[in-house]
Amino acid sequence: VVFGALAAACDDDDKVISENELPASAKSFVSTYFASAKIATVYKDGKEYEVMLSNGVRIDFNRSGKWTDVDSPLNEPLPTGFYPKAIDAYLLANLNGTGINEISKERYGYDVELVTGIELKFDSQGRFLRYDD
């Protein structure tokens, strides 16, 4: 099952590389926020990286090793602390602290999908902008 999911996540241009070929900042991110998971597979597409963890989490990194998207499987909440605290404060105050299932860094700020399926947009400081459809 995991192999099938990994294969489906991989484009034709993706190349499997070793964990050692990841930028140090990407490896540090994984060990800091996903210490209980192991890196299962690393794909490189041009200058971007996609890391699949043993717990099913997928993390995309740019060429310098900074995360651009973190996605948890099966509506499992992601750990906190790697995005602005204001996002968690908003969720706590307005949505009963509902966990984040996926978060993406965008040019304007952050796209957030909650475990409930609700999608929100925040600015680069973590201030709520709007609900997304």
PDB file of C-alpha atoms in Angstrom:
ATOM      1  CA  VAL A   1       0.000   0.000   0.000  1.00  0.00           C
ATOM      2  CA  VAL A   2       2.772   2.434   0.969  1.00  0.00           C
ATOM      3  CA  PHE A   3       4.710   1.608  -2.202  1.00  0.00           C
ATOM      4  CA  GLY A   4       1.624   2.305  -4.315  1.00  0.00           C
ATOM      5  CA  ALA A   5       1.081   5.650  -2.628  1.00  0.00           C
ATOM      6  CA  LEU A   6       4.736   6.532  -3.107  1.00  0.00           C
ATOM      7  CA  ALA A   7       4.647   5.579  -6.765  1.00  0.00           C
ATOM      8  CA  ALA A   8       1.485   7.615  -7.335  1.00  0.00           C
ATOM      9  CA  ALA A   9       3.067  10.657  -5.681  1.00  0.00           C
ATOM     10  CA  CYS A  10       6.092  10.460  -7.943  1.00  0.00           C
ATOM     11  CA  ASP A  11       6.024  12.189 -11.356  1.00  0.00           C
ATOM     12  CA  ASP A  12       7.898  10.820 -14.357  1.00  0.00           C
ATOM     13  CA  ASP A  13      10.561  13.534 -13.926  1.00  0.00           C
ATOM     14  CA  ASP A  14      11.179  12.679 -10.270  1.00  0.00           C
ATOM     15  CA  LYS A  15      14.388  10.893  -9.430  1.00  0.00           C
ATOM     16  CA  VAL A  16      14.815   8.871  -6.259  1.00  0.00           C
ATOM     17  CA  ILE A  17      17.838  10.071  -4.305  1.00  0.00           C
ATOM     18  CA  SER A  18      19.388   9.139  -0.986  1.00  0.00           C
ATOM     19  CA  GLU A  19      18.496  10.887   2.251  1.00  0.00           C
ATOM     20  CA  ASN A  20      22.112  12.105   2.393  1.00  0.00           C
ATOM     21  CA  GLU A  21      21.526  14.191  -0.745  1.00  0.00           C
ATOM     22  CA  LEU A  22      18.878  16.311   0.982  1.00  0.00           C
ATOM     23  CA  PRO A  23      19.946  19.806   2.074  1.00  0.00           C
ATOM     24  CA  ALA A  24      20.937  19.933   5.752  1.00  0.00           C
ATOM     25  CA  SER A  25      18.045  22.279   6.582  1.00  0.00           C
ATOM     26  CA  ALA A  26      15.523  19.756   5.191  1.00  0.00           C
ATOM     27  CA  LYS A  27      17.025  16.921   7.255  1.00  0.00           C
ATOM     28  CA  SER A  28      16.972  19.174  10.324  1.00  0.00           C
ATOM     29  CA  PHE A  29      13.295  20.040   9.721  1.00  0.00           C
ATOM     30  CA  VAL A  30      12.354  16.355   9.545  1.00  0.00           C
ATOM     31  CA  SER A  31      14.306  15.423  12.669  1.00  0.00           C
ATOM     32  CA  THR A  32      12.904  18.392  14.619  1.00  0.00           C
ATOM     33  CA  TYR A  33       9.205  18.115  13.749  1.00  0.00           C
ATOM     34  CA  PHE A  34       8.863  14.435  12.805  1.00  0.00           C
ATOM     35  CA  ALA A  35      11.380  12.784  15.142  1.00  0.00           C
ATOM     36  CA  SER A  36       9.351   9.583  15.492  1.00  0.00           C
ATOM     37  CA  ALA A  37       9.149   9.012  11.720  1.00  0.00           C
ATOM     38  CA  LYS A  38      11.865   7.818   9.383  1.00  0.00           C
ATOM     39  CA  ILE A  39      12.496   9.102   5.890  1.00  0.00           C
ATOM     40  CA  ALA A  40      11.093   6.413   3.580  1.00  0.00           C
ATOM     41  CA  THR A  41      11.828   7.922   0.159  1.00  0.00           C
ATOM     42  CA  VAL A  42      13.290  11.136  -1.239  1.00  0.00           C
ATOM     43  CA  TYR A  43      12.456  12.368  -4.718  1.00  0.00           C
ATOM     44  CA  LYS A  44      14.224  15.183  -6.520  1.00  0.00           C
ATOM     45  CA  ASP A  45      12.545  17.004  -9.373  1.00  0.00           C
ATOM     46  CA  GLY A  46      14.858  19.643 -10.771  1.00  0.00           C
ATOM     47  CA  LYS A  47      15.802  21.682  -7.750  1.00  0.00           C
ATOM     48  CA  GLU A  48      12.917  20.664  -5.490  1.00  0.00           C
ATOM     49  CA  TYR A  49      12.608  17.727  -3.119  1.00  0.00           C
ATOM     50  CA  GLU A  50       9.687  15.582  -2.005  1.00  0.00           C
ATOM     51  CA  VAL A  51      10.170  13.535   1.149  1.00  0.00           C
ATOM     52  CA  MET A  52       7.871  10.685   2.085  1.00  0.00           C
ATOM     53  CA  LEU A  53       8.024   9.684   5.749  1.00  0.00           C
ATOM     54  CA  SER A  54       7.282   6.285   7.261  1.00  0.00           C
ATOM     55  CA  ASN A  55       4.125   7.698   8.906  1.00  0.00           C
ATOM     56  CA  GLY A  56       2.703   8.767   5.507  1.00  0.00           C
ATOM     57  CA  VAL A  57       3.513  12.468   5.814  1.00  0.00           C
ATOM     58  CA  ARG A  58       4.716  14.130   2.605  1.00  0.00           C
ATOM     59  CA  ILE A  59       6.966  17.199   2.802  1.00  0.00           C
ATOM     60  CA  ASP A  60       8.026  19.318  -0.155  1.00  0.00           C
ATOM     61  CA  PHE A  61      11.204  21.378   0.112  1.00  0.00           C
ATOM     62  CA  ASN A  62      12.654  23.996  -2.202  1.00  0.00           C
ATOM     63  CA  ARG A  63      16.231  23.761  -3.449  1.00  0.00           C
ATOM     64  CA  SER A  64      17.636  25.376  -0.298  1.00  0.00           C
ATOM     65  CA  GLY A  65      15.825  22.873   1.944  1.00  0.00           C
ATOM     66  CA  LYS A  66      13.011  25.132   3.201  1.00  0.00           C
ATOM     67  CA  TRP A  67       9.604  23.490   3.441  1.00  0.00           C
ATOM     68  CA  THR A  68       6.956  24.574   0.941  1.00  0.00           C
ATOM     69  CA  ASP A  69       4.187  22.045   1.662  1.00  0.00           C
ATOM     70  CA  VAL A  70       3.516  19.565   4.459  1.00  0.00           C
ATOM     71  CA  ASP A  71       0.681  17.067   4.069  1.00  0.00           C
ATOM     72  CA  SER A  72      -0.490  14.462   6.570  1.00  0.00           C
ATOM     73  CA  PRO A  73      -2.465  11.388   5.490  1.00  0.00           C
ATOM     74  CA  LEU A  74      -5.938  10.400   6.597  1.00  0.00           C
ATOM     75  CA  ASN A  75      -6.790  13.689   8.278  1.00  0.00           C
ATOM     76  CA  GLU A  76      -4.097  13.324  10.920  1.00  0.00           C
ATOM     77  CA  PRO A  77      -3.083  16.666  12.469  1.00  0.00           C
ATOM     78  CA  LEU A  78       0.421  17.934  11.773  1.00  0.00           C
ATOM     79  CA  PRO A  79       2.783  19.032  14.530  1.00  0.00           C
ATOM     80  CA  THR A  80       2.927  22.756  15.239  1.00  0.00           C
ATOM     81  CA  GLY A  81       5.808  25.179  15.564  1.00  0.00           C
ATOM     82  CA  PHE A  82       7.148  25.418  12.013  1.00  0.00           C
ATOM     83  CA  TYR A  83       4.664  28.076  10.848  1.00  0.00           C
ATOM     84  CA  PRO A  84       3.562  31.349  12.514  1.00  0.00           C
ATOM     85  CA  LYS A  85       2.026  30.914  15.985  1.00  0.00           C
ATOM     86  CA  ALA A  86      -0.737  33.328  14.987  1.00  0.00           C
ATOM     87  CA  ILE A  87      -2.261  30.564  12.845  1.00  0.00           C
ATOM     88  CA  ASP A  88      -2.642  28.274  15.866  1.00  0.00           C
ATOM     89  CA  ALA A  89      -3.991  31.198  17.923  1.00  0.00           C
ATOM     90  CA  TYR A  90      -6.661  31.842  15.280  1.00  0.00           C
ATOM     91  CA  LEU A  91      -7.587  28.164  15.123  1.00  0.00           C
ATOM     92  CA  LEU A  92      -7.832  27.951  18.909  1.00  0.00           C
ATOM     93  CA  ALA A  93      -9.980  31.075  19.207  1.00  0.00           C
ATOM     94  CA  ASN A  94     -12.259  30.455  16.235  1.00  0.00           C
ATOM     95  CA  LEU A  95     -12.268  26.756  15.376  1.00  0.00           C
ATOM     96  CA  ASN A  96     -11.774  25.014  18.733  1.00  0.00           C
ATOM     97  CA  GLY A  97      -8.095  24.400  17.988  1.00  0.00           C
ATOM     98  CA  THR A  98      -8.847  22.094  15.062  1.00  0.00           C
ATOM     99  CA  GLY A  99      -5.638  20.494  13.769  1.00  0.00           C
ATOM    100  CA  ILE A 100      -3.994  21.243  10.451  1.00  0.00           C
ATOM    101  CA  ASN A 101      -3.910  18.415   7.900  1.00  0.00           C
ATOM    102  CA  GLU A 102      -1.970  20.281   5.187  1.00  0.00           C
ATOM    103  CA  ILE A 103      -0.148  23.595   5.041  1.00  0.00           C
ATOM    104  CA  SER A 104       1.515  25.256   2.060  1.00  0.00           C
ATOM    105  CA  LYS A 105       3.703  28.347   1.908  1.00  0.00           C
ATOM    106  CA  GLU A 106       2.528  30.635  -0.860  1.00  0.00           C
ATOM    107  CA  ARG A 107       3.752  33.996  -2.142  1.00  0.00           C
ATOM    108  CA  TYR A 108       1.197  35.902  -0.013  1.00  0.00           C
ATOM    109  CA  GLY A 109       1.313  33.639   3.060  1.00  0.00           C
ATOM    110  CA  TYR A 110      -0.152  30.228   3.890  1.00  0.00           C
ATOM    111  CA  ASP A 111      -2.852  27.908   2.563  1.00  0.00           C
ATOM    112  CA  VAL A 112      -4.160  25.726   5.372  1.00  0.00           C
ATOM    113  CA  GLU A 113      -6.436  22.699   5.210  1.00  0.00           C
ATOM    114  CA  LEU A 114      -7.823  21.493   8.518  1.00  0.00           C
ATOM    115  CA  VAL A 115      -8.543  17.879   9.466  1.00  0.00           C
ATOM    116  CA  THR A 116     -12.226  18.780   9.074  1.00  0.00           C
ATOM    117  CA  GLY A 117     -11.654  19.711   5.412  1.00  0.00           C
ATOM    118  CA  ILE A 118     -12.072  23.459   5.961  1.00  0.00           C
ATOM    119  CA  GLU A 119      -9.576  25.511   3.949  1.00  0.00           C
ATOM    120  CA  LEU A 120      -8.264  28.890   5.080  1.00  0.00           C
ATOM    121  CA  LYS A 121      -5.766  31.484   3.912  1.00  0.00           C
ATOM    122  CA  PHE A 122      -3.391  33.417   6.163  1.00  0.00           C
ATOM    123  CA  ASP A 123      -0.923  36.183   5.364  1.00  0.00           C
ATOM    124  CA  SER A 124       2.836  35.801   5.832  1.00  0.00           C
ATOM    125  CA  GLN A 125       2.529  36.839   9.496  1.00  0.00           C
ATOM    126  CA  GLY A 126      -0.173  34.244  10.165  1.00  0.00           C
ATOM    127  CA  ARG A 127      -3.093  36.685  10.208  1.00  0.00           C
ATOM    128  CA  PHE A 128      -6.365  35.212   8.954  1.00  0.00           C
ATOM    129  CA  LEU A 129      -7.366  36.448   5.485  1.00  0.00           C
ATOM    130  CA  ARG A 130     -10.364  34.366   4.473  1.00  0.00           C
ATOM    131  CA  TYR A 131     -11.965  30.967   4.078  1.00  0.00           C
ATOM    132  CA  ASP A 132     -11.211  29.253   0.787  1.00  0.00           C
ATOM    133  CA  ASP A 133     -13.686  27.206  -1.221  1.00  0.00           C
TER     134      ASP A 133
END
